[in-house]
Structures are given as C-alpha cells and as structure tokens.
Tab-separated table of C-alpha atoms and ligand atoms in Angstrom:
chain	number	residue	atom	x	y	z
A	76	MET	CA	21.336	155.629	-92.872
A	77	ASN	CA	20.781	156.819	-89.405
A	78	GLU	CA	17.253	156.273	-88.249
A	79	PHE	CA	16.160	158.145	-85.174
A	80	ASP	CA	15.414	155.961	-82.171
A	81	PRO	CA	12.792	157.785	-80.049
A	82	GLU	CA	14.313	156.294	-76.900
A	83	TRP	CA	17.616	158.095	-77.431
A	84	GLU	CA	18.665	160.565	-74.764
A	85	LEU	CA	19.513	164.163	-75.613
A	86	ALA	CA	23.277	163.615	-75.909
A	87	THR	CA	22.755	160.793	-78.380
A	88	ARG	CA	20.230	162.752	-80.432
A	89	ALA	CA	22.671	165.672	-80.547
A	90	ILE	CA	25.295	163.462	-82.166
A	91	ARG	CA	23.386	160.870	-84.170
A	92	VAL	CA	20.174	162.387	-85.548
A	93	GLY	CA	19.962	163.997	-88.977
A	94	HIS	CA	22.928	162.629	-90.873
A	95	HIS	CA	21.763	160.384	-93.706
A	96	ARG	CA	25.016	158.927	-94.977
A	97	THR	CA	25.598	159.206	-98.722
A	98	PRO	CA	27.041	156.353	-100.853
A	99	GLU	CA	30.511	157.885	-100.165
A	100	MET	CA	30.130	156.561	-96.582
A	101	GLU	CA	31.449	159.770	-94.995
A	102	HIS	CA	31.623	159.687	-91.197
A	103	SER	CA	31.159	163.422	-90.587
A	104	GLU	CA	28.198	165.345	-91.990
A	105	PRO	CA	28.932	166.687	-95.490
A	106	ILE	CA	28.317	170.297	-96.564
A	107	PHE	CA	26.038	170.314	-99.596
A	108	ALA	CA	27.252	173.527	-101.211
A	109	THR	CA	24.685	173.545	-103.979
A	110	SER	CA	21.872	175.946	-104.749
A	111	SER	CA	19.832	173.584	-106.920
A	112	PHE	CA	19.252	169.866	-107.433
A	113	VAL	CA	18.995	167.766	-110.595
A	114	PHE	CA	16.091	165.574	-111.697
A	115	GLY	CA	16.340	162.233	-113.446
A	116	SER	CA	13.728	163.157	-116.028
A	117	ALA	CA	11.208	165.815	-117.001
A	118	ALA	CA	8.502	163.709	-115.389
A	119	GLU	CA	10.425	163.587	-112.104
A	120	ALA	CA	10.921	167.366	-112.187
A	121	ALA	CA	7.197	167.819	-112.750
A	122	ALA	CA	6.353	165.453	-109.877
A	123	ARG	CA	8.695	167.283	-107.492
A	124	PHE	CA	7.340	170.699	-108.415
A	125	ALA	CA	3.772	169.445	-108.042
A	126	GLY	CA	4.646	168.098	-104.608
A	127	ASP	CA	3.664	164.569	-105.656
A	128	GLU	CA	7.124	163.247	-104.950
A	129	PRO	CA	9.457	164.226	-102.079
A	130	GLY	CA	12.961	165.497	-102.788
A	131	ASN	CA	15.133	168.544	-103.153
A	132	ILE	CA	14.428	171.237	-105.741
A	133	TYR	CA	16.211	174.413	-104.715
A	134	ALA	CA	18.187	175.372	-101.604
A	135	ARG	CA	15.803	178.168	-100.587
A	136	PHE	CA	13.334	175.317	-99.983
A	137	THR	CA	15.525	172.493	-98.733
A	138	ASN	CA	19.191	171.541	-98.529
A	139	PRO	CA	20.457	168.265	-97.016
A	140	THR	CA	22.967	169.905	-94.643
A	141	VAL	CA	20.346	172.353	-93.422
A	142	ARG	CA	17.829	169.532	-93.100
A	143	ALA	CA	20.275	167.534	-90.986
A	144	PHE	CA	20.492	170.466	-88.568
A	145	GLU	CA	16.693	170.826	-88.573
A	146	GLN	CA	16.086	167.159	-87.834
A	147	ARG	CA	18.685	167.143	-85.076
A	148	LEU	CA	17.352	170.238	-83.315
A	149	ALA	CA	13.733	169.055	-83.683
A	150	ALA	CA	14.701	165.768	-82.013
A	151	MET	CA	16.488	167.636	-79.223
A	152	GLU	CA	13.585	170.018	-78.523
A	153	GLY	CA	11.079	167.177	-78.848
A	154	GLY	CA	9.218	168.856	-81.727
A	155	GLU	CA	7.738	167.310	-84.864
A	156	CYS	CA	9.364	169.774	-87.147
A	157	CYS	CA	12.086	172.421	-87.312
A	158	VAL	CA	12.872	175.044	-89.910
A	159	ALA	CA	16.260	176.738	-89.911
A	160	THR	CA	16.648	180.446	-90.585
A	161	ALA	CA	19.387	182.927	-91.438
A	162	SER	CA	19.398	184.406	-87.922
A	163	GLY	CA	17.465	184.373	-84.675
A	164	MET	CA	15.575	187.473	-85.790
A	165	ALA	CA	14.594	185.749	-89.046
A	166	ALA	CA	13.169	182.902	-86.918
A	167	ILE	CA	11.024	185.329	-84.913
A	168	LEU	CA	9.943	187.239	-88.044
A	169	ALA	CA	8.993	184.031	-89.885
A	170	THR	CA	7.058	182.789	-86.837
A	171	CYS	CA	5.041	185.998	-86.680
A	172	MET	CA	4.453	186.137	-90.441
A	173	GLY	CA	3.471	182.496	-90.583
A	174	LEU	CA	1.184	182.401	-87.552
A	175	LEU	CA	-0.322	185.901	-87.263
A	176	GLN	CA	-2.345	188.153	-89.513
A	177	GLN	CA	-3.603	191.714	-89.684
A	178	GLY	CA	-5.738	192.610	-86.676
A	179	ASP	CA	-4.140	190.044	-84.393
A	180	HIS	CA	-2.719	190.999	-81.027
A	181	LEU	CA	0.369	189.693	-79.285
A	182	VAL	CA	1.240	189.676	-75.579
A	183	SER	CA	4.951	189.562	-74.853
A	184	SER	CA	7.181	189.644	-71.820
A	185	ARG	CA	8.732	193.104	-71.516
A	186	SER	CA	12.332	192.029	-71.033
A	187	ILE	CA	12.965	190.467	-74.439
A	188	PHE	CA	15.857	190.829	-76.862
A	189	GLY	CA	16.096	194.447	-78.070
A	190	SER	CA	15.636	193.725	-81.784
A	191	THR	CA	12.552	191.624	-81.001
A	192	THR	CA	10.981	194.685	-79.362
A	193	VAL	CA	11.796	196.779	-82.438
A	194	LEU	CA	10.357	194.083	-84.715
A	195	PHE	CA	7.108	194.051	-82.734
A	196	ASP	CA	6.765	197.811	-82.192
A	197	LYS	CA	8.070	199.290	-85.440
A	198	TYR	CA	7.439	196.646	-88.084
A	199	LEU	CA	4.565	194.359	-87.043
A	200	THR	CA	2.465	197.433	-86.224
A	201	ARG	CA	2.762	198.498	-89.888
A	202	PHE	CA	0.927	195.309	-90.809
A	203	GLY	CA	-1.789	195.789	-88.215
A	204	ILE	CA	-0.409	193.552	-85.458
A	205	GLN	CA	-0.235	195.173	-82.010
A	206	THR	CA	1.840	194.051	-79.031
A	207	SER	CA	1.257	194.562	-75.294
A	208	TYR	CA	4.096	194.028	-72.831
A	209	VAL	CA	3.885	192.534	-69.361
A	210	ASP	CA	6.209	191.539	-66.532
A	211	LEU	CA	7.170	187.965	-67.365
A	212	ALA	CA	6.759	186.626	-63.812
A	213	ASP	CA	3.306	188.186	-63.302
A	214	ILE	CA	0.771	185.621	-64.590
A	215	PRO	CA	-2.316	187.739	-63.695
A	216	ALA	CA	-0.796	190.580	-65.776
A	217	TRP	CA	-0.504	188.240	-68.763
A	218	GLU	CA	-4.128	187.246	-68.372
A	219	ALA	CA	-5.285	190.851	-68.008
A	220	ALA	CA	-3.453	191.791	-71.230
A	221	ILE	CA	-5.227	189.156	-73.324
A	222	ARG	CA	-7.922	190.563	-75.648
A	223	PRO	CA	-10.420	188.770	-77.885
A	224	GLU	CA	-8.033	189.271	-80.827
A	225	THR	CA	-4.935	188.011	-78.980
A	226	ARG	CA	-3.443	185.050	-80.836
A	227	MET	CA	0.039	184.660	-79.392
A	228	LEU	CA	1.946	184.894	-76.115
A	229	PHE	CA	5.687	185.413	-76.538
A	230	VAL	CA	8.179	184.839	-73.728
A	231	GLU	CA	11.935	184.751	-73.336
A	232	THR	CA	12.995	182.933	-70.162
A	233	PRO	CA	15.274	183.446	-68.282
A	234	SER	CA	15.166	187.152	-69.043
A	235	ASN	CA	18.154	189.228	-70.054
A	236	PRO	CA	19.968	190.526	-68.047
A	237	LEU	CA	18.187	189.971	-64.704
A	238	THR	CA	17.427	186.229	-65.161
A	239	ALA	CA	13.774	186.514	-64.125
A	240	LEU	CA	11.743	183.473	-65.137
A	241	GLY	CA	8.450	182.980	-66.915
A	242	ASP	CA	6.507	179.901	-65.787
A	243	ILE	CA	6.196	178.080	-69.116
A	244	ARG	CA	3.565	175.593	-67.992
A	245	ALA	CA	1.359	178.296	-66.472
A	246	LEU	CA	1.735	180.454	-69.597
A	247	ALA	CA	0.918	177.513	-71.884
A	248	ASP	CA	-2.268	176.793	-69.894
A	249	LEU	CA	-3.216	180.460	-70.038
A	250	ALA	CA	-2.541	180.645	-73.788
A	251	HIS	CA	-4.601	177.566	-74.539
A	252	ALA	CA	-7.520	178.705	-72.369
A	253	HIS	CA	-7.699	181.798	-74.611
A	254	ASP	CA	-7.148	180.128	-77.968
A	255	CYS	CA	-3.608	181.505	-78.236
A	256	LEU	CA	-0.233	179.992	-79.053
A	257	LEU	CA	2.682	180.141	-76.644
A	258	VAL	CA	6.002	180.917	-78.341
A	259	VAL	CA	9.167	180.564	-76.233
A	260	ASP	CA	12.541	182.058	-77.179
A	261	ASN	CA	14.763	179.284	-75.770
A	262	CYS	CA	18.063	180.962	-76.621
A	263	PHE	CA	19.405	181.257	-73.065
A	264	CYS	CA	18.745	177.693	-71.922
A	265	THR	CA	18.759	175.646	-75.149
A	266	PRO	CA	17.156	172.170	-75.150
A	267	ALA	CA	20.044	170.987	-72.988
A	268	LEU	CA	18.574	172.860	-70.007
A	269	GLN	CA	14.928	173.570	-70.845
A	270	ARG	CA	12.364	171.884	-73.091
A	271	PRO	CA	9.437	174.295	-73.525
A	272	LEU	CA	7.420	171.980	-75.799
A	273	ALA	CA	7.302	169.323	-73.068
A	274	LEU	CA	5.942	172.020	-70.724
A	275	GLY	CA	3.106	172.841	-73.107
A	276	ALA	CA	4.561	175.547	-75.360
A	277	ASP	CA	3.516	175.401	-79.017
A	278	VAL	CA	6.565	176.869	-80.723
A	279	VAL	CA	10.214	177.332	-79.755
A	280	VAL	CA	12.410	179.920	-81.461
A	281	HIS	CA	16.184	180.040	-81.320
A	282	SER	CA	19.080	182.265	-82.079
A	283	ALA	CA	21.543	179.539	-83.084
A	284	THR	CA	24.137	182.316	-83.092
A	285	LYS	CA	24.460	181.917	-79.327
A	286	TYR	CA	24.840	178.610	-77.495
A	287	LEU	CA	23.843	176.256	-80.341
A	288	ASP	CA	27.029	177.275	-82.126
A	289	GLY	CA	28.663	178.132	-78.828
A	290	GLN	CA	31.857	179.439	-80.327
A	291	GLY	CA	30.827	182.756	-81.842
A	292	ARG	CA	31.314	181.782	-85.479
A	293	ALA	CA	28.059	182.094	-87.393
A	294	LEU	CA	24.608	183.683	-87.485
A	295	GLY	CA	21.558	181.440	-87.589
A	296	GLY	CA	18.186	180.651	-86.091
A	297	ALA	CA	15.454	178.044	-85.939
A	298	VAL	CA	11.753	177.525	-85.289
A	299	VAL	CA	10.562	174.234	-83.757
A	300	GLY	CA	6.996	173.003	-83.371
A	301	ASP	CA	4.353	170.859	-85.030
A	302	ALA	CA	4.134	169.805	-88.660
A	303	GLN	CA	1.231	172.135	-89.464
A	304	ARG	CA	2.263	175.424	-87.875
A	305	VAL	CA	6.001	175.111	-88.336
A	306	GLY	CA	6.270	172.552	-91.141
A	307	GLU	CA	3.647	174.283	-93.315
A	308	GLU	CA	3.027	177.872	-92.191
A	309	VAL	CA	6.463	178.991	-91.007
A	310	PHE	CA	8.251	176.930	-93.654
A	311	GLY	CA	5.997	178.521	-96.274
A	312	VAL	CA	7.184	181.992	-95.272
A	313	LEU	CA	10.803	180.880	-95.328
A	314	ARG	CA	10.731	179.181	-98.712
A	315	THR	CA	8.901	182.166	-100.217
A	316	ALA	CA	10.556	185.132	-98.515
A	317	GLY	CA	13.984	183.553	-98.308
A	318	PRO	CA	15.768	184.209	-94.965
A	319	THR	CA	16.995	180.615	-94.927
A	320	MET	CA	20.117	179.186	-93.291
A	321	SER	CA	23.193	178.617	-95.446
A	322	PRO	CA	24.548	175.037	-95.619
A	323	PHE	CA	27.928	176.247	-94.339
A	324	ASN	CA	26.327	177.696	-91.227
A	325	ALA	CA	24.120	174.627	-90.805
A	326	TRP	CA	27.269	172.503	-90.703
A	327	ILE	CA	28.788	174.707	-87.993
A	328	PHE	CA	25.604	174.420	-85.918
A	329	LEU	CA	25.473	170.628	-86.428
A	330	LYS	CA	28.926	170.409	-84.919
A	331	GLY	CA	27.897	172.814	-82.172
A	332	LEU	CA	24.904	170.666	-81.216
A	333	GLU	CA	27.150	167.633	-80.724
A	334	THR	CA	28.760	169.247	-77.679
A	335	LEU	CA	25.784	171.340	-76.539
A	336	GLU	CA	24.839	169.372	-73.425
A	337	LEU	CA	28.415	169.172	-72.173
A	338	ARG	CA	28.981	172.859	-72.808
A	339	MET	CA	25.728	173.972	-71.160
A	340	GLN	CA	26.521	171.939	-68.064
A	341	ALA	CA	29.985	173.498	-67.931
A	342	HIS	CA	28.676	177.056	-68.514
A	343	SER	CA	26.155	176.470	-65.744
A	344	ALA	CA	28.574	174.965	-63.256
A	345	ALA	CA	31.021	177.838	-63.767
A	346	ALA	CA	28.254	180.455	-63.514
A	347	GLN	CA	27.020	178.872	-60.273
A	348	GLN	CA	30.500	179.074	-58.744
A	349	LEU	CA	30.957	182.671	-59.813
A	350	ALA	CA	27.481	183.677	-58.609
A	351	GLU	CA	28.155	182.186	-55.168
A	352	TRP	CA	31.510	183.945	-54.959
A	353	LEU	CA	30.031	187.276	-56.113
A	354	GLU	CA	27.246	187.023	-53.544
A	355	GLY	CA	29.850	186.973	-50.787
A	356	HIS	CA	31.917	189.880	-52.132
A	357	PRO	CA	31.568	193.126	-50.113
A	358	ALA	CA	31.557	195.343	-53.250
A	359	VAL	CA	28.563	193.456	-54.652
A	360	GLU	CA	25.109	194.607	-53.624
A	361	ARG	CA	22.993	191.896	-55.250
A	362	VAL	CA	23.451	188.909	-57.562
A	363	TYR	CA	20.843	187.753	-60.072
A	364	TYR	CA	21.213	184.054	-60.834
A	365	PRO	CA	18.478	181.373	-60.822
A	366	GLY	CA	20.852	178.889	-59.156
A	367	LEU	CA	21.071	180.947	-55.956
A	368	PRO	CA	18.565	180.329	-53.150
A	369	SER	CA	18.295	184.150	-52.954
A	370	HIS	CA	16.749	184.227	-56.454
A	371	PRO	CA	13.004	184.852	-55.972
A	372	GLN	CA	12.154	182.083	-58.456
A	373	HIS	CA	14.792	179.573	-57.409
A	374	GLU	CA	12.159	176.835	-56.946
A	375	LEU	CA	10.661	177.440	-60.396
A	376	ALA	CA	14.152	177.342	-61.890
A	377	LYS	CA	14.758	173.932	-60.323
A	378	ARG	CA	11.431	172.665	-61.650
A	379	GLN	CA	11.616	174.137	-65.128
A	380	GLN	CA	15.329	174.005	-65.990
A	381	LYS	CA	17.892	171.226	-65.731
A	382	ALA	CA	20.487	173.783	-64.625
A	383	PRO	CA	20.460	177.555	-64.031
A	384	GLY	CA	22.376	178.547	-67.195
A	385	GLY	CA	25.438	180.615	-67.999
A	386	ILE	CA	24.265	184.213	-67.442
A	387	VAL	CA	25.005	185.988	-64.168
A	388	ALA	CA	24.139	189.615	-63.426
A	389	PHE	CA	25.124	191.639	-60.376
A	390	ASP	CA	24.864	195.138	-58.940
A	391	VAL	CA	28.033	196.716	-57.625
A	392	ARG	CA	27.954	199.438	-54.983
A	393	GLY	CA	28.826	202.824	-56.513
A	394	GLY	CA	26.684	202.942	-59.643
A	395	ARG	CA	27.962	203.457	-63.150
A	396	GLU	CA	31.429	204.642	-62.200
A	397	ALA	CA	32.044	201.521	-60.138
A	398	ALA	CA	30.544	199.218	-62.770
A	399	TRP	CA	32.700	200.707	-65.527
A	400	GLN	CA	35.753	200.434	-63.284
A	401	VAL	CA	35.145	196.707	-62.781
A	402	ILE	CA	34.647	196.210	-66.522
A	403	ASP	CA	37.733	198.250	-67.442
A	404	SER	CA	39.876	196.417	-64.884
A	405	THR	CA	39.399	193.094	-66.656
A	406	ARG	CA	42.246	191.926	-68.881
A	407	MET	CA	40.844	188.649	-70.164
A	408	LEU	CA	37.039	188.966	-70.328
A	409	SER	CA	35.677	190.319	-73.612
A	410	ILE	CA	33.808	193.611	-73.335
A	411	THR	CA	30.954	192.798	-75.697
A	412	ALA	CA	27.206	192.353	-75.539
A	413	ASN	CA	27.271	188.947	-77.216
A	414	LEU	CA	26.750	185.748	-75.236
A	415	GLY	CA	26.817	182.003	-75.644
A	416	ASP	CA	30.505	181.753	-76.474
A	417	THR	CA	33.399	179.785	-74.981
A	418	LYS	CA	34.845	183.225	-74.194
A	419	THR	CA	33.404	184.994	-71.162
A	420	THR	CA	31.823	188.338	-72.013
A	421	ILE	CA	31.077	191.316	-69.775
A	422	THR	CA	28.543	194.080	-70.409
A	423	HIS	CA	27.151	197.202	-68.770
A	424	PRO	CA	23.476	196.852	-69.812
A	425	ALA	CA	22.393	200.389	-68.785
A	426	SER	CA	24.747	202.020	-71.330
A	427	THR	CA	24.694	199.354	-74.092
A	428	THR	CA	21.895	196.840	-74.658
A	429	HIS	CA	19.436	198.936	-72.639
A	430	GLY	CA	21.020	202.319	-73.420
A	431	ARG	CA	18.122	203.574	-75.514
A	432	LEU	CA	15.626	203.287	-72.655
A	433	SER	CA	14.894	206.397	-70.625
A	434	GLU	CA	16.244	206.411	-67.060
A	435	GLU	CA	12.637	205.944	-65.900
A	436	GLN	CA	12.069	202.892	-68.136
A	437	ARG	CA	15.362	201.428	-66.981
A	438	GLN	CA	14.430	201.891	-63.331
A	439	ALA	CA	11.079	200.200	-64.006
A	440	ALA	CA	12.910	197.292	-65.633
A	441	GLY	CA	15.234	197.053	-62.621
A	442	ILE	CA	18.351	197.756	-64.669
A	443	GLY	CA	20.451	200.042	-62.529
A	444	GLN	CA	23.653	201.897	-63.409
A	445	GLY	CA	25.621	199.557	-61.146
A	446	LEU	CA	24.460	196.421	-62.989
A	447	ILE	CA	26.995	194.201	-64.779
A	448	ARG	CA	26.125	191.150	-66.859
A	449	VAL	CA	28.571	188.325	-67.331
A	450	ALA	CA	27.935	185.560	-69.878
A	451	VAL	CA	30.171	182.923	-68.379
A	452	GLY	CA	32.358	181.086	-70.885
A	453	LEU	CA	34.395	177.931	-70.631
A	454	GLU	CA	37.739	179.301	-69.453
A	455	ALA	CA	38.913	178.065	-66.019
A	456	VAL	CA	36.569	179.562	-63.407
A	457	LYS	CA	39.563	180.569	-61.322
A	458	ASP	CA	40.841	182.790	-64.118
A	459	ILE	CA	37.442	184.384	-64.748
A	460	GLN	CA	37.133	185.078	-61.029
A	461	LYS	CA	40.632	186.585	-60.831
A	462	ASP	CA	39.819	188.867	-63.754
A	463	LEU	CA	36.690	190.179	-62.012
A	464	GLN	CA	38.282	190.315	-58.604
A	465	ARG	CA	40.880	192.900	-59.599
A	466	GLY	CA	38.239	195.561	-60.218
A	467	LEU	CA	35.921	194.507	-57.397
A	468	ASP	CA	38.670	194.525	-54.753
A	469	ALA	CA	39.658	198.047	-55.831
A	470	LEU	CA	36.156	199.454	-55.204
B	1385	PLP	C1	20.614	187.161	-80.062
B	1385	PLP	C2	19.211	186.899	-79.696
B	1385	PLP	C3	18.191	186.930	-80.662
B	1385	PLP	C4	18.448	187.306	-82.107
B	1385	PLP	O1	19.286	186.411	-82.732
B	1385	PLP	P1	20.238	186.786	-83.970
B	1385	PLP	O2	20.830	185.490	-84.336
B	1385	PLP	O3	21.212	187.809	-83.477
B	1385	PLP	O4	19.349	187.360	-85.031
B	1385	PLP	C5	16.909	186.622	-80.258
B	1385	PLP	N1	16.633	186.300	-78.980
B	1385	PLP	C6	17.586	186.264	-78.031
B	1385	PLP	C7	17.219	185.913	-76.639
B	1385	PLP	C8	18.904	186.569	-78.347
B	1385	PLP	O5	19.841	186.552	-77.389
C-alpha cells in the first residue's frame, strides 16, 4: 500500500500517489481492464449498491486504474477530490452540468479554447444558461459582467495564443464576493507550473490530452476540487451520463504525470530561449511570452506561475504571406494545432484555430495575420531554432 504523505513535494506525489499495490506485488501500476466487479455475496452486493459499503461496482462509476490517476492528480493540484473524464471537453461539460442549473449565468474570459466557446454558446444556452465574455486581464470588466444570477467565473490562463494572464487570486476574491465559483482551465500550465486551488480557485479542469500525457497518445480530462462539488456533484454527472476515462488512457496519463514536472521545466526553458532569440530577430515584430520582461504581465507571471510555460507566439512582419512562408519553410516542426507534446508544433491561428472569427473579431482579439504560435516541444532547442530560422531569415 502506498499511503499519501501530505509533506511530499510535487515530484514525489507525481510518482508515488495513487497506486495501491495488489497481492501480486506489481511495481508499475496495473491496468484494470474490467467493466464490472464481483461481490462476495448477495448481501455484499446489496451493501455496495446501497452505498453502505465502499468498493467497486461498475467501471462507469469507478475503476482502480482510473482512481489511481484521480488520486495522483488531486494530490498534485492540492484538491480533495478529482474525477477523470473521457476528454477535456467532457470535464468542462460535467463541471457545468454538475454545478449550474437553468437560469444561471456564467462569466468567462473571451480567449478560451474554441470548443469551450461552442459548448457555452450553442449548447448551454439550450438549457437556459447564458455566458458573457470579458477580457481576461481586465478585472473591472469581470466585475461589471457579474449579474445577480451569475454563479460561475471561468478562466483559461495563460490564454491561447497570446499568453495573456488572468489574475487567479483577484478573480477568486471577486467570485467569492459575489457568491460565485471560480473555475480555472489549467491545461497550459499544469500543476507543475500553476496551482489555482492554492490561489483561491474552487475547481480546476484539465485536458489531460495535452501536457499531462505529454506525448500525444490519448484523449482525457479531469476535474479537481472539493469533495462536495467535485466528489458528489460532478462525479454524479459522470457516473450517470457516462463520459468517463478508460482504464487504458488512465494508465497512459499516470505514466505521463510521473515525468510532468521535469517535462514542464524543459518545455519552459526551451520556450524561454526561443522567445528571447525571436525577440531579437529583425523579421519578428513582437513576441508574446510571459517569461519576457516585455510581456505586460511579466510580474504577475512570476508571482502566479513557477515558470512561463511552453507556448510562444510571435508576429512576423509581412502578414499572412510571411507567416505562411515561415511555417512552410520548416522541415521538422509539425504543422498542427495540437500542443503539449514532445514534438514542437507550429500554427497560424488566424486561418486555423481562430479561422471562424470575422476579421473584426480577430482584430479585437489581437490575433493578426502575421501571428504564429509555437508549442515548444522537447527536441534540442538548437534544432527548433534552426528550423524556424530558415523561413525567418528569408523574409
Ligand atoms: C484541448 C483543450 C481543451 C479540450 O480538451 P480535449 O481533451 O481536446 O477535449 C480544453 N481546454 C484547453 C485549454 C485545451 O487546450
């Protein structure tokens, strides 16, 4: 058995929490590929179903491999409870279904993941839940958007792709002053770099698909928070509606968590080097990276995050044509919108992730045609730089 010592540091939690060794004495976490569980007697079955006795019943409710992942991530985020989901979007859906009801209102930062916007605008509205959007760095705008029926503030920080930051502590104070919950999508930083619950947030959601796996292999998500809201309300939605994590994927994420802190430090260190180099390149107009003193929220980044993270965005001179030329001149970087992989990826947000916005909306969001986003992987920085340099030098 592996009891959790509350004094353990993050790296130790990431490796040691959650695995309850079976009588086979396996060293690595086993995959429990089973949909149901057996009872010793009719009376035991009855006690489990009645909730009088703890234990597994059916894998839509609990599975030991999935639970190991949940316990590990909860310990890393510093939350009482975690429930794993089939994807990051399932985590956000289950959070909203578990914690909101018809007539409630949500205030969200504008620059959130595209599917989250669609979930809020197209689907939650059908069930009588309205969302207002604000600039994530503008605290007075958040406050002005709060109505008597507002129950939740939702923020993703740093933002994608411009790496603007939301002040988690200020937003938590604001939420609590208005009887609201603060939900933070911690996908970009992970608990290795940012711990929203310690800053006052109530719930953390994750796309495990990104850095928690870190190697682009599986889809998953998680919700972390207290035993009532997450352990009862969000879990209730999951066990009933069913977008739960598979034990195979949970095993992949368990292994991913073991190296998370090391990987996030390496992603960050490489991104910092690249950002500094890009800032000095004559073809580059502006670099967006919280680790640069030129970032308008550099001080907040230092206070709120352990490191600036792996996402760097930059504007090249010459608009879309120049940006596409830089992207098409790469030979190693992957041209894909995904992130959080060992492989460095490069994207033109204006024509992909933000392609459905009108030119006016894009301008308002600060996403120009010359903008390129790089999610820095773990290849040698020198090679990533060389791959970008070819196109940039030709401009
Ligand atoms: C990818 C992503 C999601 C959605 O996660 P999936 O696992 O793709 O469903 C949510 N939030 C952020 C910030 C993401 O990057």
